[in-house]
mmCIF file of C-alpha atoms and ligand atoms in Angstrom:
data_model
loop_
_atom_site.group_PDB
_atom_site.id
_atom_site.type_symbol
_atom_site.label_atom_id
_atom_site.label_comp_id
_atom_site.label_asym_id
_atom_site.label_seq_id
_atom_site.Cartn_x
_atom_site.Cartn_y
_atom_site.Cartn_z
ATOM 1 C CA UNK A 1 86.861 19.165 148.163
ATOM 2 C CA UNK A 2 85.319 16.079 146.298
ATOM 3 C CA UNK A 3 81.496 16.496 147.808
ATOM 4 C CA UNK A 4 79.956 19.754 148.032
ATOM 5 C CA UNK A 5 77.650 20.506 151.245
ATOM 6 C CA UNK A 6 74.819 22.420 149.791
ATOM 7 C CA UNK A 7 71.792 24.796 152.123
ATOM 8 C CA UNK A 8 69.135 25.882 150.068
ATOM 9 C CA UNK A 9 66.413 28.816 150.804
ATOM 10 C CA UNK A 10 63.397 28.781 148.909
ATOM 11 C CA UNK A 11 61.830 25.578 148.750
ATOM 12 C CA UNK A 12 58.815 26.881 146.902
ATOM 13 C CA UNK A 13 57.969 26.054 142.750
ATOM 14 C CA UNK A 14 61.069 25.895 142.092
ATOM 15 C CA UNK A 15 63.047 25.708 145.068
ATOM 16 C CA UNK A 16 61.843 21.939 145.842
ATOM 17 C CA UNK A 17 62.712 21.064 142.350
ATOM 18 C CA UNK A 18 66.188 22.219 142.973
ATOM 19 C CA UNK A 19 66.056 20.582 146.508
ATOM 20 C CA UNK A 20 65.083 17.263 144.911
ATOM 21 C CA UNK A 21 67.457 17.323 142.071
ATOM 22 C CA UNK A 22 70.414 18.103 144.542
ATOM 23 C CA UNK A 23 69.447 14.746 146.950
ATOM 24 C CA UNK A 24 68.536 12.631 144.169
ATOM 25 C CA UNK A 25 70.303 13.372 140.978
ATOM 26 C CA UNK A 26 73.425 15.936 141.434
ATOM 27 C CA UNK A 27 76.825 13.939 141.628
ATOM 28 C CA UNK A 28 79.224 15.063 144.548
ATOM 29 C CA UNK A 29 76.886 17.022 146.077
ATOM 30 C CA UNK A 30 74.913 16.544 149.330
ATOM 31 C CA UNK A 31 71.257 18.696 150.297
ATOM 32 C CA UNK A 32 72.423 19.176 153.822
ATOM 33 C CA UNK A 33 70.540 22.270 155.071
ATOM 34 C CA UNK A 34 66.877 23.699 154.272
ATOM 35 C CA UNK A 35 65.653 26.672 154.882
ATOM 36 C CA UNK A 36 61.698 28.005 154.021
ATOM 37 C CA UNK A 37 59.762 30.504 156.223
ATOM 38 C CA UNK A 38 56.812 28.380 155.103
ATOM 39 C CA UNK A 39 56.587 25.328 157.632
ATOM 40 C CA UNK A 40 54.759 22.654 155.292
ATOM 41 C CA UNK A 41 57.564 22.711 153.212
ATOM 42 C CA UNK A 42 60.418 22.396 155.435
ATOM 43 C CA UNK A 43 58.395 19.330 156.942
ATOM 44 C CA UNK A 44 57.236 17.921 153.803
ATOM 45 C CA UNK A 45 60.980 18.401 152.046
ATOM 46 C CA UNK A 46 62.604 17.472 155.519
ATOM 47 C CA UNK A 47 60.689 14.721 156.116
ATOM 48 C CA UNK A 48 61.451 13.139 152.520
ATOM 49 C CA UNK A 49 64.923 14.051 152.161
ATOM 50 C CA UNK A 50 66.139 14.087 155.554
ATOM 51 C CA UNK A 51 68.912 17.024 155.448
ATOM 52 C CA UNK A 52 71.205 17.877 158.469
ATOM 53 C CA UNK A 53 69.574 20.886 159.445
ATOM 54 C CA UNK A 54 66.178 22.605 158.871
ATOM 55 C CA UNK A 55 65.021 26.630 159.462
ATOM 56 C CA UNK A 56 63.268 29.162 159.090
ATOM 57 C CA UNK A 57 66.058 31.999 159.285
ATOM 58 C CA UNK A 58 68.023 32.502 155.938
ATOM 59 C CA UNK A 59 70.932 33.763 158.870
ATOM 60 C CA UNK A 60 70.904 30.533 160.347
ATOM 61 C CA UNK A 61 72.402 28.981 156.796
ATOM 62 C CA UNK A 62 74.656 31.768 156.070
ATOM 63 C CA UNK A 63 76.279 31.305 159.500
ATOM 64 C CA UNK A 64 76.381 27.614 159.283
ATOM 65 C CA UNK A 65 79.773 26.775 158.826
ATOM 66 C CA UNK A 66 79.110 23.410 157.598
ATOM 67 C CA UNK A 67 78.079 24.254 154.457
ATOM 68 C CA UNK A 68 80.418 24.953 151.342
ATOM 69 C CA UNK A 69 77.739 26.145 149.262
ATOM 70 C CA UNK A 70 74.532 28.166 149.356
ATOM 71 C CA UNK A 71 71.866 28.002 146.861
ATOM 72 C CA UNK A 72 69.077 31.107 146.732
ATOM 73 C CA UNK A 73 65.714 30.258 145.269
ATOM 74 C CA UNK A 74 63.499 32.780 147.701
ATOM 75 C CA UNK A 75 61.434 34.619 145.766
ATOM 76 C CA UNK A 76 62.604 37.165 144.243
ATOM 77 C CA UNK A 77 61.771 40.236 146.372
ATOM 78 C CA UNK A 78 64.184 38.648 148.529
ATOM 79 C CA UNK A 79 67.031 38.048 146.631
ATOM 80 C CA UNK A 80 68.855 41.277 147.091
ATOM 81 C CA UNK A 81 68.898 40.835 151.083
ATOM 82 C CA UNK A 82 69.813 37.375 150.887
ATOM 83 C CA UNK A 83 72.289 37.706 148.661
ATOM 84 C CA UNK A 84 74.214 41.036 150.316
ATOM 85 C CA UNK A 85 73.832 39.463 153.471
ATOM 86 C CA UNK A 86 75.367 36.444 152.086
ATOM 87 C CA UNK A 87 78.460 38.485 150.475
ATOM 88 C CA UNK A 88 79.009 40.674 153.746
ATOM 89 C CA UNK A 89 79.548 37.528 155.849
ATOM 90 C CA UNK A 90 81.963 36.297 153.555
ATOM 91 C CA UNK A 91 80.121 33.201 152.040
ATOM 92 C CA UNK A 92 82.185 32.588 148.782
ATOM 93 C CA UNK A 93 80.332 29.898 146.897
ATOM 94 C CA UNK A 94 76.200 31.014 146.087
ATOM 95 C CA UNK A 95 74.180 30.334 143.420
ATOM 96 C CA UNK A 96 71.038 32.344 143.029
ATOM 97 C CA UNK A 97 67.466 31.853 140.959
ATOM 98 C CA UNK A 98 67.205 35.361 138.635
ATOM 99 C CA UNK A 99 66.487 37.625 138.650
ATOM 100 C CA UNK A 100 69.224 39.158 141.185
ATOM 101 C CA UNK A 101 67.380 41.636 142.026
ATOM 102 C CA UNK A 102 64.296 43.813 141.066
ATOM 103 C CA UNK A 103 65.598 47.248 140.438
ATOM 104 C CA UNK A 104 68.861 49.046 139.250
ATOM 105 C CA UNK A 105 69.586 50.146 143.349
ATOM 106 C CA UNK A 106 69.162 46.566 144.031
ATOM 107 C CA UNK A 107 71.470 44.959 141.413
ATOM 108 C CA UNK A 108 74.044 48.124 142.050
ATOM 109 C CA UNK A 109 73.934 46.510 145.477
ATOM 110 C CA UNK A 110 74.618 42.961 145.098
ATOM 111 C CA UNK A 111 77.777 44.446 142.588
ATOM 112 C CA UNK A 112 78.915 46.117 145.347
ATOM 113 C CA UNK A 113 78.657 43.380 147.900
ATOM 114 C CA UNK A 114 79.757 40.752 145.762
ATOM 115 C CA UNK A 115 82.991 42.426 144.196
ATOM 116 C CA UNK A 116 84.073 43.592 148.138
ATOM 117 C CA UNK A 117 83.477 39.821 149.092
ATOM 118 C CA UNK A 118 86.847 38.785 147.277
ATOM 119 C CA UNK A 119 87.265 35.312 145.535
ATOM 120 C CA UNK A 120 83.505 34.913 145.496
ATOM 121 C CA UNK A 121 82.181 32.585 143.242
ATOM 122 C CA UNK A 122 78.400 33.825 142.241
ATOM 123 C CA UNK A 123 76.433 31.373 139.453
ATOM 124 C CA UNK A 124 72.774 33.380 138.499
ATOM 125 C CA UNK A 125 69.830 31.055 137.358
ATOM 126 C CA UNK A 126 69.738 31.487 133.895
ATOM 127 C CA UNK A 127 68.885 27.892 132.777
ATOM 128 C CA UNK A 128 68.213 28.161 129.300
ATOM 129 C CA UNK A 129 72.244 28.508 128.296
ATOM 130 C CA UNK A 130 72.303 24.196 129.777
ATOM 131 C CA UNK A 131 69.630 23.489 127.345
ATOM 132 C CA UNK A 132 70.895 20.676 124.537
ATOM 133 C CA UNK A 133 69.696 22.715 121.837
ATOM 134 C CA UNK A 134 70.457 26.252 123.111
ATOM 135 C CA UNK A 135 74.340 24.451 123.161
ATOM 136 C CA UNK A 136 74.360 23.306 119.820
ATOM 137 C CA UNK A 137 72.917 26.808 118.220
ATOM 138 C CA UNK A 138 75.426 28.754 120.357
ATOM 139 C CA UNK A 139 78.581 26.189 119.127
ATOM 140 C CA UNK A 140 77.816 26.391 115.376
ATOM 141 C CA UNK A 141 76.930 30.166 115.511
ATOM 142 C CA UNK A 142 80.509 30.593 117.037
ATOM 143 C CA UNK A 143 81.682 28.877 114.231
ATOM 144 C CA UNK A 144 80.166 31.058 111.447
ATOM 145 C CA UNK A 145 77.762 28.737 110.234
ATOM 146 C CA UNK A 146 75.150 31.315 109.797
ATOM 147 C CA UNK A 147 77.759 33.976 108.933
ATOM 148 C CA UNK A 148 77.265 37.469 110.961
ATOM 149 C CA UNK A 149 74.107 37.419 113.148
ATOM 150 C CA UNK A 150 71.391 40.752 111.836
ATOM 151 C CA UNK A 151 68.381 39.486 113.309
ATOM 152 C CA UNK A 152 67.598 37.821 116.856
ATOM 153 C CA UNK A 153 63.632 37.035 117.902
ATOM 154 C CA UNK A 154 62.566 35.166 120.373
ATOM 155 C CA UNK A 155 58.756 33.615 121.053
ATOM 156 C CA UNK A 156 57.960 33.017 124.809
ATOM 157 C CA UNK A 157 54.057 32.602 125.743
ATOM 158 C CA UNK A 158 52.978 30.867 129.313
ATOM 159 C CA UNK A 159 50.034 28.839 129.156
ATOM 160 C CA UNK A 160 46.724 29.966 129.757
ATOM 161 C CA UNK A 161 46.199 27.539 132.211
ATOM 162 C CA UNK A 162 48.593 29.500 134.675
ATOM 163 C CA UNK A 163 46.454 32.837 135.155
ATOM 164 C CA UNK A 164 45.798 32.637 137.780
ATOM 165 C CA UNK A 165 48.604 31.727 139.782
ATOM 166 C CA UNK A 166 50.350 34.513 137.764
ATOM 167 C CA UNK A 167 48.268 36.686 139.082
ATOM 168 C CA UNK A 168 48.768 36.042 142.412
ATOM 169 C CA UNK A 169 52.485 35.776 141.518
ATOM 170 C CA UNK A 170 52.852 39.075 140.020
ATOM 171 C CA UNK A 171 53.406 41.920 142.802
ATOM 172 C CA UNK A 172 56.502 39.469 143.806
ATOM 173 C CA UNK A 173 57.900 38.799 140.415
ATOM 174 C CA UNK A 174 58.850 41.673 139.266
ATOM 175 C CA UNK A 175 56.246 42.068 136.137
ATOM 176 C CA UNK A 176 56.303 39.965 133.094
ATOM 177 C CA UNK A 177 59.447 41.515 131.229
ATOM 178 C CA UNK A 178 61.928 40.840 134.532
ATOM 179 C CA UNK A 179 59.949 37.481 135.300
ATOM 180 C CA UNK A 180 59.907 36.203 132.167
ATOM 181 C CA UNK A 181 61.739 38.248 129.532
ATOM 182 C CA UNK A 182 64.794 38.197 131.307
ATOM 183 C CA UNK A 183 65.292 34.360 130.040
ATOM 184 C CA UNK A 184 65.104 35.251 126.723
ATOM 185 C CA UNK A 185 67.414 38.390 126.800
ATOM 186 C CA UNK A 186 69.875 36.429 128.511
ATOM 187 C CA UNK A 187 70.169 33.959 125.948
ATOM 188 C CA UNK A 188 70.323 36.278 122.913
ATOM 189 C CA UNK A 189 73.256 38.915 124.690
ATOM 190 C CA UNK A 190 75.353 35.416 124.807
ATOM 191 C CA UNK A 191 74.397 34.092 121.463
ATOM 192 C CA UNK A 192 75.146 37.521 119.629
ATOM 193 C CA UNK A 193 78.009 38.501 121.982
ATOM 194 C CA UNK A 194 76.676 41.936 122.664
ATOM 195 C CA UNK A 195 74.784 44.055 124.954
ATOM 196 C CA UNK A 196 71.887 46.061 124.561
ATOM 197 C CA UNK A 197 72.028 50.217 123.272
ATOM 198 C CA UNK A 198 68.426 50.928 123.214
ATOM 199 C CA UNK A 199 65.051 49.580 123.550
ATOM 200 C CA UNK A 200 61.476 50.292 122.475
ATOM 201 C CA UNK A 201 58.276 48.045 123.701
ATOM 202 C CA UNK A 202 54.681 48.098 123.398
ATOM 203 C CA UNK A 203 52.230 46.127 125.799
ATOM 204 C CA UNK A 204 49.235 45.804 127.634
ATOM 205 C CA UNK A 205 47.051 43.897 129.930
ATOM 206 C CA UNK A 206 44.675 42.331 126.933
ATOM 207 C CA UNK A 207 43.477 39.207 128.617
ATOM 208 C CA UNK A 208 43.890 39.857 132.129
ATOM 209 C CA UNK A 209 41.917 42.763 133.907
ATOM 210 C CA UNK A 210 43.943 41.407 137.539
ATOM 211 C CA UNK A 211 47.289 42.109 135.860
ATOM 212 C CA UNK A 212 46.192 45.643 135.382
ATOM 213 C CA UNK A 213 45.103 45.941 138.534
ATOM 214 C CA UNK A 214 48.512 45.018 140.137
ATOM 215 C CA UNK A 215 50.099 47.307 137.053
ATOM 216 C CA UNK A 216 50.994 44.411 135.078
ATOM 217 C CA UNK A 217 50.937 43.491 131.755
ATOM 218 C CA UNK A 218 49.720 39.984 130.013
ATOM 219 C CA UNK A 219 51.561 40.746 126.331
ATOM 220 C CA UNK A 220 54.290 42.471 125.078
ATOM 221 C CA UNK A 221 57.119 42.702 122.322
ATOM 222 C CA UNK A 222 59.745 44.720 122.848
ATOM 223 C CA UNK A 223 62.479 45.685 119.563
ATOM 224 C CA UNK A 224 65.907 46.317 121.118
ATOM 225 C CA UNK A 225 69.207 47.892 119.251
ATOM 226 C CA UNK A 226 72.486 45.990 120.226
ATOM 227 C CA UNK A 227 75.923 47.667 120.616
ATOM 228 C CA UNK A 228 77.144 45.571 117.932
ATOM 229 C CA UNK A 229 74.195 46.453 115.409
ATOM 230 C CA UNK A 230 72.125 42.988 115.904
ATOM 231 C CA UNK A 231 68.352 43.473 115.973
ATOM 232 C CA UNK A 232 66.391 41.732 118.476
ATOM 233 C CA UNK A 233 62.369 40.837 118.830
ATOM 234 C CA UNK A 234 61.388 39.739 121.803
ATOM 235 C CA UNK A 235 57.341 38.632 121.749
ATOM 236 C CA UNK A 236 56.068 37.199 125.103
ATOM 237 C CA UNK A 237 52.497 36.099 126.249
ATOM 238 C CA UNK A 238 50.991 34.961 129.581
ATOM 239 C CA UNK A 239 47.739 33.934 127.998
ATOM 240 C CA UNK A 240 48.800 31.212 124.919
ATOM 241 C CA UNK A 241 45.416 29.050 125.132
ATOM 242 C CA UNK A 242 47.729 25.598 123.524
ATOM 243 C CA UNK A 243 50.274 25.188 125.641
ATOM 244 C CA UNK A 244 53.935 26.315 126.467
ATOM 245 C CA UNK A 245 55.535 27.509 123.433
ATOM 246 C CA UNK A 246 59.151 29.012 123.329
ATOM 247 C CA UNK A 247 60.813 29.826 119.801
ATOM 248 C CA UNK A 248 64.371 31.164 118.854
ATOM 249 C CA UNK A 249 65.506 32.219 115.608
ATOM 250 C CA UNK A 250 69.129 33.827 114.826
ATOM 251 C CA UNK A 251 69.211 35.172 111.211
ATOM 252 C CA UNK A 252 72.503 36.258 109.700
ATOM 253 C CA UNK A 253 74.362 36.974 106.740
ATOM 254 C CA UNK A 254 74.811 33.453 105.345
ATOM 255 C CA UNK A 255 71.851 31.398 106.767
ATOM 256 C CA UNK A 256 69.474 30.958 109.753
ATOM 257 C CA UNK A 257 69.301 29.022 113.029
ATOM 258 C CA UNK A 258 65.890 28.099 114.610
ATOM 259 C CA UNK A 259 65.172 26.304 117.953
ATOM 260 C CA UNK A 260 61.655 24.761 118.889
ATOM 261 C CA UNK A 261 59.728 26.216 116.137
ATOM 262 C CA UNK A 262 56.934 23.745 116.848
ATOM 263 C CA UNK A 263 56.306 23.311 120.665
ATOM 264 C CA UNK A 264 55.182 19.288 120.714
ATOM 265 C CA UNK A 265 55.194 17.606 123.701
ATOM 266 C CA UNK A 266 56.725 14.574 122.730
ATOM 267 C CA UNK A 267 57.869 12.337 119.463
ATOM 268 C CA UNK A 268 54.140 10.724 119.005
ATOM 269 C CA UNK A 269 51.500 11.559 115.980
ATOM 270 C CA UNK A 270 48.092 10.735 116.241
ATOM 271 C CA UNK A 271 45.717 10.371 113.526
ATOM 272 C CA UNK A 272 42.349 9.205 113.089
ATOM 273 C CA UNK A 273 39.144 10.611 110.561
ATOM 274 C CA UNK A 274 39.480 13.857 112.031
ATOM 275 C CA UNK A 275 43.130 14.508 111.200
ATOM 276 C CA UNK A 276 46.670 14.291 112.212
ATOM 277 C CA UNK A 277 47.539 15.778 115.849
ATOM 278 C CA UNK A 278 50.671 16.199 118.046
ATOM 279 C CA UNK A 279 50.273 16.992 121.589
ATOM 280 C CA UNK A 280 51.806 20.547 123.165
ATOM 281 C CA UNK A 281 54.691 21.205 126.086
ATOM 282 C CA UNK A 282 51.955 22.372 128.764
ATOM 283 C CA UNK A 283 54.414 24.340 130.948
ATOM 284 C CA UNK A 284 57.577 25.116 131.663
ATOM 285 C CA UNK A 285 58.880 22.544 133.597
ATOM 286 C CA UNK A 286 58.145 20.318 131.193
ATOM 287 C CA UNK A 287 60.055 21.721 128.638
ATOM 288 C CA UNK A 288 62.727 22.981 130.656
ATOM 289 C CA UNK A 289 63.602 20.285 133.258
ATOM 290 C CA UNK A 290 67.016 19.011 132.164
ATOM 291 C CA UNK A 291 68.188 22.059 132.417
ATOM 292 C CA UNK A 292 67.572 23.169 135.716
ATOM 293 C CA UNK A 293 69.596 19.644 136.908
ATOM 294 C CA UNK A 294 72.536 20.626 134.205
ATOM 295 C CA UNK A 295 72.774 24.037 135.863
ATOM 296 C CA UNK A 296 73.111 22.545 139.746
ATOM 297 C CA UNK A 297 75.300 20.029 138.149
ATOM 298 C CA UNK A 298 77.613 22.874 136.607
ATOM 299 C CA UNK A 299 77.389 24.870 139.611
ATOM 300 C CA UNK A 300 78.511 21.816 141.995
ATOM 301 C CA UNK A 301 81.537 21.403 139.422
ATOM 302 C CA UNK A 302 82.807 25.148 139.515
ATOM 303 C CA UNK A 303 82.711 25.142 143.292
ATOM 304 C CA UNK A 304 85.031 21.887 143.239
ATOM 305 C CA UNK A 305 86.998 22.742 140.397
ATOM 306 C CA UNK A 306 86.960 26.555 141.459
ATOM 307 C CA UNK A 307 85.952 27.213 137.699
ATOM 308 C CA UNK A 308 83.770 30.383 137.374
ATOM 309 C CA UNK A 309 80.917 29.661 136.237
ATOM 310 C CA UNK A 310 78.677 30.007 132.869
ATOM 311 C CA UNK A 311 76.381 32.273 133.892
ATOM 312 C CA UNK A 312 77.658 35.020 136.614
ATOM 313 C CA UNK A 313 77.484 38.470 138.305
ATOM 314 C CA UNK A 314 77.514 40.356 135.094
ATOM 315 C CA UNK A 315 75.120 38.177 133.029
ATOM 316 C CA UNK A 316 72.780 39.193 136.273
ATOM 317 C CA UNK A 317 73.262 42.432 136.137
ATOM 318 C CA UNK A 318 72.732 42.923 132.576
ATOM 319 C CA UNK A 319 69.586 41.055 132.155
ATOM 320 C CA UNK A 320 68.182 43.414 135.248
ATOM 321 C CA UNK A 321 69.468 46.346 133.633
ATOM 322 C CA UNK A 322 67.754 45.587 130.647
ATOM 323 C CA UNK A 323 64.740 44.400 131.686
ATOM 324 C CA UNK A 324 64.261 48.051 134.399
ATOM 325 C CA UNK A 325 64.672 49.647 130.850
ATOM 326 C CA UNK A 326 62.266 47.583 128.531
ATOM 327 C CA UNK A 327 59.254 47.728 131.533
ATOM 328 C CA UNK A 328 60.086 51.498 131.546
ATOM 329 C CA UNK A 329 59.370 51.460 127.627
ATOM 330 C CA UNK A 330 56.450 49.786 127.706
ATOM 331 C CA UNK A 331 55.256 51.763 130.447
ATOM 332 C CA UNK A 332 55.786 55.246 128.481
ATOM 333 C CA UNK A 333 55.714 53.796 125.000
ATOM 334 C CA UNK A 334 59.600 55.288 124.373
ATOM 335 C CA UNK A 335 62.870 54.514 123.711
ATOM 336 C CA UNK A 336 65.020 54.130 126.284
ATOM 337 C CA UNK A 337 68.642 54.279 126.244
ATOM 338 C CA UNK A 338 70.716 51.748 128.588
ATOM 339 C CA UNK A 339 73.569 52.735 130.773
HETATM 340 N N1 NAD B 401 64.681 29.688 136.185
HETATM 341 C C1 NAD B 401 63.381 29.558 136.022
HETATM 342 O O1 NAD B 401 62.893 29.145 134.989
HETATM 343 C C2 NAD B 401 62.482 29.881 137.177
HETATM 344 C C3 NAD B 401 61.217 29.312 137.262
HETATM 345 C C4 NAD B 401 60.425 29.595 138.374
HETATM 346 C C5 NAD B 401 60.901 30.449 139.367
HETATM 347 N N2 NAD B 401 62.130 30.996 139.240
HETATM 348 C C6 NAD B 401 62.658 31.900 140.284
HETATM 349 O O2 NAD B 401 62.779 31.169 141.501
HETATM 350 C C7 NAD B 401 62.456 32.013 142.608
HETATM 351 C C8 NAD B 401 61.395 31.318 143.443
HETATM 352 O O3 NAD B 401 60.227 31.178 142.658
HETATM 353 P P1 NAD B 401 59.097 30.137 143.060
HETATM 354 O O4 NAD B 401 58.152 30.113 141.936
HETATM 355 O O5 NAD B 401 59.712 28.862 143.532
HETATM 356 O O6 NAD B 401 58.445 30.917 144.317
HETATM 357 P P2 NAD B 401 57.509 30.353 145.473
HETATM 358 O O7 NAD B 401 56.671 31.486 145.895
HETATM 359 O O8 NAD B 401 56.854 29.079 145.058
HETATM 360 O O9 NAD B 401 58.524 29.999 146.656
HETATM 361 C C9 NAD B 401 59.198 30.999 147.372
HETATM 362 C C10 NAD B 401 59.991 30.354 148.487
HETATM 363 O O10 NAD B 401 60.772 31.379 149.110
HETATM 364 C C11 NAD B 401 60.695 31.197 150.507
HETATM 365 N N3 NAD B 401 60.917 32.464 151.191
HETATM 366 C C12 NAD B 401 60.378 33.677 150.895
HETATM 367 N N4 NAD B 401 60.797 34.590 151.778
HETATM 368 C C13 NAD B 401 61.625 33.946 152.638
HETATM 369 C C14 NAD B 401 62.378 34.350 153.772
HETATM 370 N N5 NAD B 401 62.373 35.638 154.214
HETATM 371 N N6 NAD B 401 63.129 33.417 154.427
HETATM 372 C C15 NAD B 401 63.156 32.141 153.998
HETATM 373 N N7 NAD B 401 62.448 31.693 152.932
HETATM 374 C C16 NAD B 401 61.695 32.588 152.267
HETATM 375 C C17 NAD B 401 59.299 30.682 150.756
HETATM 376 O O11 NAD B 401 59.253 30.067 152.013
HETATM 377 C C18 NAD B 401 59.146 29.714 149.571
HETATM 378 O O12 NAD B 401 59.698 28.481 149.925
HETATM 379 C C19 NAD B 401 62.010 33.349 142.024
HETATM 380 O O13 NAD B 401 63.058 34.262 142.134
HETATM 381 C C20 NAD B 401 61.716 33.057 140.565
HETATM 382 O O14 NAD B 401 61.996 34.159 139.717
HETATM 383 C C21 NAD B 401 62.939 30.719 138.190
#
């Protein structure tokens, strides 16, 4: 195979951004199917990009043998349905937004379905491991530069700006330790090369009365034990009144390695009588957007090469498993042990 027929459900946030990305930017690949239960979207997506085939019924793009590839980015309630359904009719090329699912029955599921489906190739949206920088730390970690890793914290705080679609986002997403935190955790299980023993959180809603309402929480920071002795701090925020910030330190024996420890926007200074200014990353996308094109790009290479991909089935599972146990301890303000 030397082009890769891609249908893709979800074409929502993020969804259109992966639609978009696969009909104007992905090499070898073709956005040949659409699928969104909301009709604006298929029309306003369909009409721009002009696909083979539109629907409404995920079924419709599972059964469509015309397609070598299927791309999940339904929100996330759905995922666990779409994806078993997707495994029991034998599809063996998906790629699916995270988190796989939203509770340990769910992602048991999908491990289930997956592993019976034979040869299947599964890639889970973890984007941050196709960041430039996230690369580089990872590659001179692996080569000792910092010695052995002790310490792991990560910084992750949504701008203000987004209450309230969070809000409104919330009783779909999972909460913000599996909507957001899962990110982070992913990244620091690959960077130390171990999985999590134990975890202890506190949080609350401070800022956002709604969040409570929904049983949701706006802050949090959760301490977690690794199997292979690493400490990690993971601090998160949906309320940070200057922007988007994201932060990533690794300290170890023999030096440290930091990522984004100022979030600016761009290259440019400003001065003028009233000081010296740089402008902050305002969301997410901002900050993240080559990465969600590197991912689709990876993901269109494994199902041509038949590589398995960087981020799979178990890298799922594990940030799901973990994050079911850090919401549980900051729900009862105790450790929790995992697995
Ligand atoms: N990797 C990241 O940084 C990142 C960022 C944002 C969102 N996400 C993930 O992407 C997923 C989608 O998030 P979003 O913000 O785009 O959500 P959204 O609410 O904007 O869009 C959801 C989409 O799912 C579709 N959908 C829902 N149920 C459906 C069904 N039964 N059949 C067909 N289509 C259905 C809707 O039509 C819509 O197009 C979530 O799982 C989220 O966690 C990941």
């Amino acid at each position: 195979m030397d082009r890769v027929k891609l249908g893709i459900v979800g074409l929502g946030r993020l969804g259109r951004k992966h639609a978009e990305n696969i009909h104007y930017k992905i090499q070898n690949a073709e956005l040949a199917a659409i699928c969104s239960v909301v009709q604006e979207e298929l029309s306003s997506v369909g009409n721009e990009m002009n696909p083979k085939y539109r629907t409404a019924d995920f079924m419709e793009l599972v059964e469509n043998e015309d397609l070598d590839a299927i791309v999940i980015a339904s929100s996330s309630q759905e995922h666990c349905r779409m994806l078993c359904a997707a495994a029991e009719a034998g599809r063996k090329k998906v790629y699916i937004e995270k988190p796989l699912g939203m509770r340990i029955e769910e992602i048991d599921k999908i491990k289930n379905a997956v592993q019976a489906n034979r040869g299947m190739m599964l890639q889970v949206g973890y984007n941050r491991r196709f960041d430039r920088s996230v690369q580089a730390a990872k590659k001179k970690l692996d080569a000792g530069f910092i010695g052995t890793p002790i310490q792991v914290r990560m910084i992750n705080r949504d701008p203000a700006a987004m209450a309230d679609f969070i809000i409104k986002f919330s009783p779909t997403s999972g909460g913000l330790v599996m909507d957001m935190l899962t990110h982070d955790y992913d990244c620091a299980r690959w960077f130390v090369g171990s999985e999590a023993k134990s975890v202890y959180g506190l949080g609350d809603a401070f800022v956002y009365e709604g969040l409570r309402e929904v049983n949701d929480i706006d802050n949090c920071n959760i301490l977690v034990a690794f199997e292979n002795g690493v400490i990690g701090q993971f601090e998160t925020s949906r309320n940070c009144s200057y922007g988007y910030h994201v932060e990533t330190e690794i300290y170890g024996s023999d030096g440290c390695i930091r990522i984004g420890t100022v979030p600016e926007k761009d290259r440019v200074t400003y001065m003028n009588p009233t000081g010296v200014y740089k402008e902050c990353v305002e969301w997410f996308f901002e900050y993240w957007e080559p990465t969600f094109c590197a991912e689709m790009q990876h993901f269109v290479d494994c199902v041509i090469q038949g590589k398995e991909p960087l981020v799979g089935l178990e890298d799922g599972y594990r940030a799901v498993q973990w994050a079911c146990a850090a919401t549980e301890a900051v729900r009862e303000r105790k450790v929790v042990e995992i697995g």
